[in-house]
mmCIF file of C-alpha atoms and ligand atoms in Angstrom:
data_model
loop_
_atom_site.group_PDB
_atom_site.id
_atom_site.type_symbol
_atom_site.label_atom_id
_atom_site.label_comp_id
_atom_site.label_asym_id
_atom_site.label_seq_id
_atom_site.Cartn_x
_atom_site.Cartn_y
_atom_site.Cartn_z
ATOM 1 C CA UNK A 1 -11.887 -7.673 -15.751
ATOM 2 C CA UNK A 2 -9.137 -7.968 -13.155
ATOM 3 C CA UNK A 3 -9.818 -7.899 -9.425
ATOM 4 C CA UNK A 4 -7.580 -5.638 -7.360
ATOM 5 C CA UNK A 5 -7.288 -5.086 -3.605
ATOM 6 C CA UNK A 6 -5.870 -1.882 -2.134
ATOM 7 C CA UNK A 7 -5.299 -1.886 1.621
ATOM 8 C CA UNK A 8 -5.900 1.556 3.117
ATOM 9 C CA UNK A 9 -7.842 2.580 0.013
ATOM 10 C CA UNK A 10 -10.079 5.046 1.819
ATOM 11 C CA UNK A 11 -7.750 8.039 1.750
ATOM 12 C CA UNK A 12 -4.521 9.554 0.426
ATOM 13 C CA UNK A 13 -2.239 7.459 -1.751
ATOM 14 C CA UNK A 14 -4.514 4.398 -1.495
ATOM 15 C CA UNK A 15 -7.497 6.334 -2.806
ATOM 16 C CA UNK A 16 -5.507 7.661 -5.776
ATOM 17 C CA UNK A 17 -4.450 4.087 -6.592
ATOM 18 C CA UNK A 18 -8.083 2.881 -6.423
ATOM 19 C CA UNK A 19 -9.148 5.612 -8.852
ATOM 20 C CA UNK A 20 -6.374 4.790 -11.330
ATOM 21 C CA UNK A 21 -7.195 1.068 -11.128
ATOM 22 C CA UNK A 22 -10.800 2.003 -11.927
ATOM 23 C CA UNK A 23 -9.634 4.038 -14.932
ATOM 24 C CA UNK A 24 -8.061 0.832 -16.236
ATOM 25 C CA UNK A 25 -11.385 -0.994 -15.755
ATOM 26 C CA UNK A 26 -10.475 -3.067 -12.712
ATOM 27 C CA UNK A 27 -12.938 -4.160 -10.030
ATOM 28 C CA UNK A 28 -11.524 -2.554 -6.887
ATOM 29 C CA UNK A 29 -11.749 -3.936 -3.356
ATOM 30 C CA UNK A 30 -11.240 -0.885 -1.145
ATOM 31 C CA UNK A 31 -9.970 -1.799 2.312
ATOM 32 C CA UNK A 32 -10.213 0.566 5.263
ATOM 33 C CA UNK A 33 -10.310 0.206 9.019
ATOM 34 C CA UNK A 34 -12.106 3.174 10.582
ATOM 35 C CA UNK A 35 -13.208 5.858 8.135
ATOM 36 C CA UNK A 36 -16.203 4.274 6.378
ATOM 37 C CA UNK A 37 -17.395 7.557 4.881
ATOM 38 C CA UNK A 38 -14.007 8.094 3.230
ATOM 39 C CA UNK A 39 -14.048 4.520 1.889
ATOM 40 C CA UNK A 40 -17.513 5.153 0.451
ATOM 41 C CA UNK A 41 -16.209 8.352 -1.164
ATOM 42 C CA UNK A 42 -13.444 6.317 -2.816
ATOM 43 C CA UNK A 43 -16.025 3.807 -4.087
ATOM 44 C CA UNK A 44 -18.042 6.714 -5.518
ATOM 45 C CA UNK A 45 -14.930 7.958 -7.375
ATOM 46 C CA UNK A 46 -14.302 4.409 -8.669
ATOM 47 C CA UNK A 47 -17.876 4.220 -10.004
ATOM 48 C CA UNK A 48 -17.561 7.685 -11.594
ATOM 49 C CA UNK A 49 -14.778 6.168 -13.719
ATOM 50 C CA UNK A 50 -17.279 3.597 -15.005
ATOM 51 C CA UNK A 51 -15.756 0.717 -13.039
ATOM 52 C CA UNK A 52 -17.077 -1.052 -9.956
ATOM 53 C CA UNK A 53 -15.833 -2.262 -6.602
ATOM 54 C CA UNK A 54 -16.758 -2.677 -2.961
ATOM 55 C CA UNK A 55 -15.553 -1.455 0.398
ATOM 56 C CA UNK A 56 -13.999 -3.979 2.753
ATOM 57 C CA UNK A 57 -13.517 -3.199 6.442
ATOM 58 C CA UNK A 58 -10.724 -4.998 8.234
ATOM 59 C CA UNK A 59 -7.694 -4.080 10.307
ATOM 60 C CA UNK A 60 -4.697 -5.426 8.378
ATOM 61 C CA UNK A 61 -2.788 -5.928 11.633
ATOM 62 C CA UNK A 62 -5.370 -8.330 13.104
ATOM 63 C CA UNK A 63 -5.032 -11.718 11.457
ATOM 64 C CA UNK A 64 -8.419 -12.981 12.656
ATOM 65 C CA UNK A 65 -10.058 -9.883 11.169
ATOM 66 C CA UNK A 66 -8.272 -10.297 7.814
ATOM 67 C CA UNK A 67 -9.184 -14.000 7.684
ATOM 68 C CA UNK A 68 -12.820 -13.348 8.623
ATOM 69 C CA UNK A 69 -13.375 -10.688 5.953
ATOM 70 C CA UNK A 70 -10.857 -11.154 3.146
ATOM 71 C CA UNK A 71 -10.432 -14.916 3.698
ATOM 72 C CA UNK A 72 -14.194 -15.456 3.560
ATOM 73 C CA UNK A 73 -14.509 -13.246 0.431
ATOM 74 C CA UNK A 74 -11.876 -15.404 -1.285
ATOM 75 C CA UNK A 75 -13.649 -18.625 -0.231
ATOM 76 C CA UNK A 76 -17.015 -17.366 -1.463
ATOM 77 C CA UNK A 77 -15.640 -16.162 -4.806
ATOM 78 C CA UNK A 78 -13.535 -19.036 -6.127
ATOM 79 C CA UNK A 79 -13.992 -17.789 -9.708
ATOM 80 C CA UNK A 80 -12.598 -14.313 -8.894
ATOM 81 C CA UNK A 81 -8.819 -14.166 -8.470
ATOM 82 C CA UNK A 82 -7.351 -11.015 -7.004
ATOM 83 C CA UNK A 83 -4.559 -10.432 -9.533
ATOM 84 C CA UNK A 84 -3.361 -7.093 -8.172
ATOM 85 C CA UNK A 85 -2.588 -6.518 -4.501
ATOM 86 C CA UNK A 86 -1.432 -3.117 -3.310
ATOM 87 C CA UNK A 87 -0.213 -3.217 0.299
ATOM 88 C CA UNK A 88 -0.650 0.441 1.124
ATOM 89 C CA UNK A 89 -2.150 0.650 4.651
ATOM 90 C CA UNK A 90 0.264 2.306 7.041
ATOM 91 C CA UNK A 91 0.580 4.688 9.961
ATOM 92 C CA UNK A 92 3.398 6.572 11.576
ATOM 93 C CA UNK A 93 3.960 7.164 15.297
ATOM 94 C CA UNK A 94 7.157 9.184 15.383
ATOM 95 C CA UNK A 95 9.218 9.224 18.562
ATOM 96 C CA UNK A 96 12.906 9.137 19.478
ATOM 97 C CA UNK A 97 13.842 5.589 20.431
ATOM 98 C CA UNK A 98 14.708 6.576 23.988
ATOM 99 C CA UNK A 99 11.147 7.830 24.502
ATOM 100 C CA UNK A 100 9.330 5.231 22.420
ATOM 101 C CA UNK A 101 6.502 3.247 24.003
ATOM 102 C CA UNK A 102 5.740 -0.379 23.253
ATOM 103 C CA UNK A 103 2.447 0.728 21.733
ATOM 104 C CA UNK A 104 4.201 3.140 19.336
ATOM 105 C CA UNK A 105 6.670 0.459 18.259
ATOM 106 C CA UNK A 106 4.160 -2.382 17.987
ATOM 107 C CA UNK A 107 1.349 -0.560 16.212
ATOM 108 C CA UNK A 108 3.631 0.620 13.390
ATOM 109 C CA UNK A 109 5.265 -2.808 13.016
ATOM 110 C CA UNK A 110 1.936 -4.652 13.230
ATOM 111 C CA UNK A 111 0.218 -2.554 10.566
ATOM 112 C CA UNK A 112 3.023 -2.212 7.997
ATOM 113 C CA UNK A 113 4.810 -5.531 8.420
ATOM 114 C CA UNK A 114 2.138 -7.679 10.082
ATOM 115 C CA UNK A 115 -0.439 -6.318 7.641
ATOM 116 C CA UNK A 116 1.805 -7.201 4.702
ATOM 117 C CA UNK A 117 2.059 -10.771 6.004
ATOM 118 C CA UNK A 118 -1.623 -11.218 6.910
ATOM 119 C CA UNK A 119 -2.918 -9.984 3.555
ATOM 120 C CA UNK A 120 -0.243 -11.160 1.110
ATOM 121 C CA UNK A 121 -0.254 -14.698 2.524
ATOM 122 C CA UNK A 122 -3.957 -15.035 1.732
ATOM 123 C CA UNK A 123 -3.830 -13.533 -1.758
ATOM 124 C CA UNK A 124 -0.649 -15.116 -3.082
ATOM 125 C CA UNK A 125 -2.220 -18.593 -3.272
ATOM 126 C CA UNK A 126 -4.785 -17.529 -5.884
ATOM 127 C CA UNK A 127 -2.090 -15.757 -7.923
ATOM 128 C CA UNK A 128 0.080 -18.877 -7.935
ATOM 129 C CA UNK A 129 -2.822 -21.040 -9.105
ATOM 130 C CA UNK A 130 -3.647 -18.510 -11.844
ATOM 131 C CA UNK A 131 0.053 -18.179 -12.736
ATOM 132 C CA UNK A 132 -0.281 -14.406 -12.798
ATOM 133 C CA UNK A 133 -0.137 -11.705 -10.178
ATOM 134 C CA UNK A 134 1.226 -8.340 -9.161
ATOM 135 C CA UNK A 135 2.063 -7.463 -5.553
ATOM 136 C CA UNK A 136 3.043 -3.827 -5.060
ATOM 137 C CA UNK A 137 3.822 -2.589 -1.551
ATOM 138 C CA UNK A 138 4.058 1.047 -0.528
ATOM 139 C CA UNK A 139 7.130 1.472 1.646
ATOM 140 C CA UNK A 140 9.025 4.710 2.235
ATOM 141 C CA UNK A 141 12.234 6.671 1.868
ATOM 142 C CA UNK A 142 12.417 6.065 5.629
ATOM 143 C CA UNK A 143 12.789 2.312 5.031
ATOM 144 C CA UNK A 144 15.714 2.873 2.643
ATOM 145 C CA UNK A 145 17.613 5.633 4.381
ATOM 146 C CA UNK A 146 16.387 5.471 7.975
ATOM 147 C CA UNK A 147 15.045 8.709 9.469
ATOM 148 C CA UNK A 148 15.563 9.963 13.019
ATOM 149 C CA UNK A 149 12.406 9.726 15.114
ATOM 150 C CA UNK A 150 11.204 6.843 12.983
ATOM 151 C CA UNK A 151 13.050 3.717 14.173
ATOM 152 C CA UNK A 152 9.677 1.918 14.265
ATOM 153 C CA UNK A 153 8.567 3.136 10.821
ATOM 154 C CA UNK A 154 12.000 2.725 9.187
ATOM 155 C CA UNK A 155 12.261 -0.828 10.569
ATOM 156 C CA UNK A 156 8.777 -1.792 9.422
ATOM 157 C CA UNK A 157 9.266 -0.424 5.892
ATOM 158 C CA UNK A 158 12.762 -1.932 5.550
ATOM 159 C CA UNK A 159 11.297 -5.284 6.631
ATOM 160 C CA UNK A 160 8.631 -5.080 3.929
ATOM 161 C CA UNK A 161 11.395 -4.450 1.380
ATOM 162 C CA UNK A 162 13.212 -7.589 2.592
ATOM 163 C CA UNK A 163 10.019 -9.649 2.546
ATOM 164 C CA UNK A 164 9.244 -8.424 -0.981
ATOM 165 C CA UNK A 165 12.699 -9.383 -2.261
ATOM 166 C CA UNK A 166 12.339 -12.872 -0.736
ATOM 167 C CA UNK A 167 8.780 -13.322 -2.043
ATOM 168 C CA UNK A 168 9.777 -12.242 -5.547
ATOM 169 C CA UNK A 169 12.190 -15.185 -5.657
ATOM 170 C CA UNK A 170 9.564 -17.631 -4.384
ATOM 171 C CA UNK A 171 6.878 -16.772 -6.929
ATOM 172 C CA UNK A 172 8.655 -15.547 -10.070
ATOM 173 C CA UNK A 173 8.442 -18.871 -11.884
ATOM 174 C CA UNK A 174 4.636 -18.714 -11.671
ATOM 175 C CA UNK A 175 4.335 -15.331 -13.352
ATOM 176 C CA UNK A 176 3.896 -13.387 -10.124
ATOM 177 C CA UNK A 177 5.970 -10.272 -9.430
ATOM 178 C CA UNK A 178 6.504 -8.443 -6.137
ATOM 179 C CA UNK A 179 7.855 -4.900 -5.973
ATOM 180 C CA UNK A 180 7.809 -1.824 -3.732
ATOM 181 C CA UNK A 181 7.425 1.884 -4.266
ATOM 182 C CA UNK A 182 9.196 4.184 -1.806
ATOM 183 C CA UNK A 183 7.633 7.662 -1.637
ATOM 184 C CA UNK A 184 9.355 10.657 -0.083
ATOM 185 C CA UNK A 185 7.176 13.558 1.100
ATOM 186 C CA UNK A 186 3.665 13.217 -0.352
ATOM 187 C CA UNK A 187 0.778 15.570 0.434
ATOM 188 C CA UNK A 188 -1.772 13.466 2.388
ATOM 189 C CA UNK A 189 -3.321 13.349 5.857
ATOM 190 C CA UNK A 190 -0.140 11.575 7.022
ATOM 191 C CA UNK A 191 2.027 14.624 6.284
ATOM 192 C CA UNK A 192 -0.547 17.215 7.386
ATOM 193 C CA UNK A 193 1.619 18.519 10.225
ATOM 194 C CA UNK A 194 4.750 18.836 8.073
ATOM 195 C CA UNK A 195 5.262 22.259 6.528
ATOM 196 C CA UNK A 196 6.215 21.974 2.842
ATOM 197 C CA UNK A 197 7.995 25.362 2.992
ATOM 198 C CA UNK A 198 10.420 24.064 5.657
ATOM 199 C CA UNK A 199 11.451 20.984 3.688
ATOM 200 C CA UNK A 200 11.096 21.722 -0.007
ATOM 201 C CA UNK A 201 14.553 23.294 -0.334
ATOM 202 C CA UNK A 202 15.989 19.836 0.484
ATOM 203 C CA UNK A 203 14.160 18.273 -2.453
ATOM 204 C CA UNK A 204 15.753 18.686 -5.914
ATOM 205 C CA UNK A 205 12.291 19.014 -7.511
ATOM 206 C CA UNK A 206 11.539 21.651 -4.854
ATOM 207 C CA UNK A 207 8.081 20.445 -3.795
ATOM 208 C CA UNK A 208 6.173 17.628 -2.105
ATOM 209 C CA UNK A 209 4.709 14.960 -4.379
ATOM 210 C CA UNK A 210 1.055 14.103 -4.950
ATOM 211 C CA UNK A 211 -0.810 10.870 -4.316
ATOM 212 C CA UNK A 212 -1.517 10.655 -8.054
ATOM 213 C CA UNK A 213 2.218 10.695 -8.828
ATOM 214 C CA UNK A 214 2.730 7.715 -6.511
ATOM 215 C CA UNK A 215 -0.331 5.979 -7.966
ATOM 216 C CA UNK A 216 1.046 6.300 -11.528
ATOM 217 C CA UNK A 217 4.207 4.418 -10.520
ATOM 218 C CA UNK A 218 2.149 1.767 -8.713
ATOM 219 C CA UNK A 219 -0.014 1.355 -11.815
ATOM 220 C CA UNK A 220 3.024 0.656 -13.968
ATOM 221 C CA UNK A 221 4.362 -2.004 -11.584
ATOM 222 C CA UNK A 222 0.840 -3.493 -11.355
ATOM 223 C CA UNK A 223 0.483 -3.707 -15.132
ATOM 224 C CA UNK A 224 1.327 -6.462 -17.596
ATOM 225 C CA UNK A 225 3.989 -4.115 -19.031
ATOM 226 C CA UNK A 226 6.118 -4.570 -15.875
ATOM 227 C CA UNK A 227 6.344 -8.356 -16.412
ATOM 228 C CA UNK A 228 10.168 -8.453 -16.249
ATOM 229 C CA UNK A 229 10.571 -6.297 -13.142
ATOM 230 C CA UNK A 230 10.511 -7.987 -9.751
ATOM 231 C CA UNK A 231 12.112 -7.626 -6.324
ATOM 232 C CA UNK A 232 12.678 -3.905 -6.934
ATOM 233 C CA UNK A 233 12.102 -0.700 -4.997
ATOM 234 C CA UNK A 234 11.125 2.340 -7.059
ATOM 235 C CA UNK A 235 11.748 5.660 -5.287
ATOM 236 C CA UNK A 236 9.251 8.484 -5.832
ATOM 237 C CA UNK A 237 10.815 11.302 -3.868
ATOM 238 C CA UNK A 238 11.580 14.233 -6.159
ATOM 239 C CA UNK A 239 15.275 13.313 -6.074
ATOM 240 C CA UNK A 240 15.559 13.661 -2.287
ATOM 241 C CA UNK A 241 17.447 10.383 -1.940
ATOM 242 C CA UNK A 242 18.404 7.519 -4.199
HETATM 243 P P1 LIG B 301 -3.118 8.352 5.068
HETATM 244 O O1 LIG B 301 -3.630 9.451 4.214
HETATM 245 O O2 LIG B 301 -2.932 8.555 6.523
HETATM 246 O O3 LIG B 301 -4.030 7.056 4.816
HETATM 247 C C1 LIG B 301 -3.767 5.867 5.500
HETATM 248 C C2 LIG B 301 -4.674 4.776 4.978
HETATM 249 O O4 LIG B 301 -4.326 3.543 5.660
HETATM 250 C C3 LIG B 301 -6.134 5.034 5.272
HETATM 251 O O5 LIG B 301 -6.892 4.536 4.189
HETATM 252 C C4 LIG B 301 -6.387 4.180 6.530
HETATM 253 O O6 LIG B 301 -7.735 3.740 6.667
HETATM 254 C C5 LIG B 301 -5.482 3.000 6.249
HETATM 255 N N1 LIG B 301 -5.127 2.248 7.447
HETATM 256 C C6 LIG B 301 -4.424 2.683 8.525
HETATM 257 N N2 LIG B 301 -4.308 1.701 9.421
HETATM 258 C C7 LIG B 301 -4.944 0.613 8.896
HETATM 259 C C8 LIG B 301 -5.190 -0.698 9.354
HETATM 260 N N3 LIG B 301 -4.745 -1.112 10.548
HETATM 261 N N4 LIG B 301 -5.901 -1.544 8.568
HETATM 262 C C9 LIG B 301 -6.367 -1.139 7.359
HETATM 263 N N5 LIG B 301 -6.182 0.105 6.883
HETATM 264 C C10 LIG B 301 -5.474 0.967 7.641
HETATM 265 O O7 LIG B 301 -1.682 7.862 4.551
HETATM 266 P P2 LIG B 301 -0.929 8.011 3.144
HETATM 267 O O8 LIG B 301 -0.027 9.166 3.229
HETATM 268 O O9 LIG B 301 -1.897 7.895 2.017
HETATM 269 O O10 LIG B 301 -0.021 6.701 3.232
HETATM 270 C C11 LIG B 301 -0.266 5.516 2.485
HETATM 271 C C12 LIG B 301 0.996 4.658 2.538
HETATM 272 O O11 LIG B 301 2.093 5.397 1.986
HETATM 273 C C13 LIG B 301 1.421 4.273 3.948
HETATM 274 O O12 LIG B 301 1.899 2.944 3.953
HETATM 275 C C14 LIG B 301 2.542 5.232 4.254
HETATM 276 O O13 LIG B 301 3.433 4.702 5.201
HETATM 277 C C15 LIG B 301 3.170 5.378 2.894
HETATM 278 N N6 LIG B 301 3.970 6.602 2.718
HETATM 279 C C16 LIG B 301 3.394 7.829 2.794
HETATM 280 C C17 LIG B 301 4.184 8.952 2.625
HETATM 281 C C18 LIG B 301 3.629 10.355 2.670
HETATM 282 O O14 LIG B 301 4.437 11.311 2.609
HETATM 283 N N7 LIG B 301 2.337 10.557 2.750
HETATM 284 C C19 LIG B 301 5.563 8.828 2.388
HETATM 285 C C20 LIG B 301 6.113 7.558 2.322
HETATM 286 C C21 LIG B 301 5.302 6.450 2.480
HETATM 287 P P3 LIG B 301 -8.866 4.640 7.458
HETATM 288 O O15 LIG B 301 -9.248 5.740 6.502
HETATM 289 O O16 LIG B 301 -9.995 3.689 7.704
HETATM 290 O O17 LIG B 301 -8.213 5.163 8.693
#
C-alpha cells in the first residue's frame, strides 16, 4: 500500500484525485483548511472504494501549521513513506493589478507557492530515502499564458512550474519525479461564477472540463508508468492553449 497526500482534498479537483487514488488502493491523507464536512465526505468516498485514509487539517500557507500537523505525522510514522504528493490546494483572488490589495496578492502567493514549499520540503526527504516518489502539482493555464486580472495567480502558478523544473533536476537520480498539470476551465466551486456558455466557444472541445478528467492525468503522472517523465507540465484545457 502506498501513502498519498492531496492538499486541498476536500473539494473539487482534489477530491476527484483522492477518489482515484483510493481506486488504486492507496491510503489517502486528505488535507483541508476550513471545510471539515467536505473533507469527511471525501474520506467517505475513499472508504466506499474499499481503501482507507484520514483527514488532515492544516493551512498550507502557514509553515508552523504544516510542521505541527504534517511534520508530526511524519515523525510519528517513520515506517510510512508518503510516496505520492499532490500539491493541489489553491485559491484565486482576481483583480486588475492597479486595484490589487496586498492581501489579494499575498494570499494567492502564500497558498499556491508558499504551500508548495512548506509541504514539498517536508515530504521530499522521505521520498529521497526511499528512492521513489511522485510529486504532482496542480498549476493552471494562467501560469503558462498569463491571464488579465490574475497577475497574482499567474505569478504563483508560474513560480510553481519553475520550482518543479528545478526540483526535478535535484531529485531525479533518486527515482523521484516532479511534474505539473495545468488545467484550463474546470467545473468546480472555483469556477462557479464563470458562465460556461460565455466561454465554451473559445475552447476547441467546446465545453469546460471535469475534475475527474484532471484527476486521470494526475493519476498517470503519479503512477509507476510515468517513471521517465519529469519536469513537465501537462495541459488539460480542451485545446484552449498549448
Ligand atoms: P476548489 O473547488 O475551490 O477547492 C479548493 C481546495 O483547496 C479545497 O479543498 C480547499 O479546502 C483547499 N484549500 C484552499 N486554501 C487552502 C489552504 N490555505 N490550505 C489547505 N487547503 C486549502 O478549487 P478547485 O477548482 O478544485 O482547484 C484545485 C486546484 O486546481 C487549485 O490549485 C486551482 O488553482 C487549480 N485550478 C483550478 C481550475 C478550475 O478551473 N477549477 C483551473 C486551473 C487550475 P477547504 O475545503 O477546507 O476550503
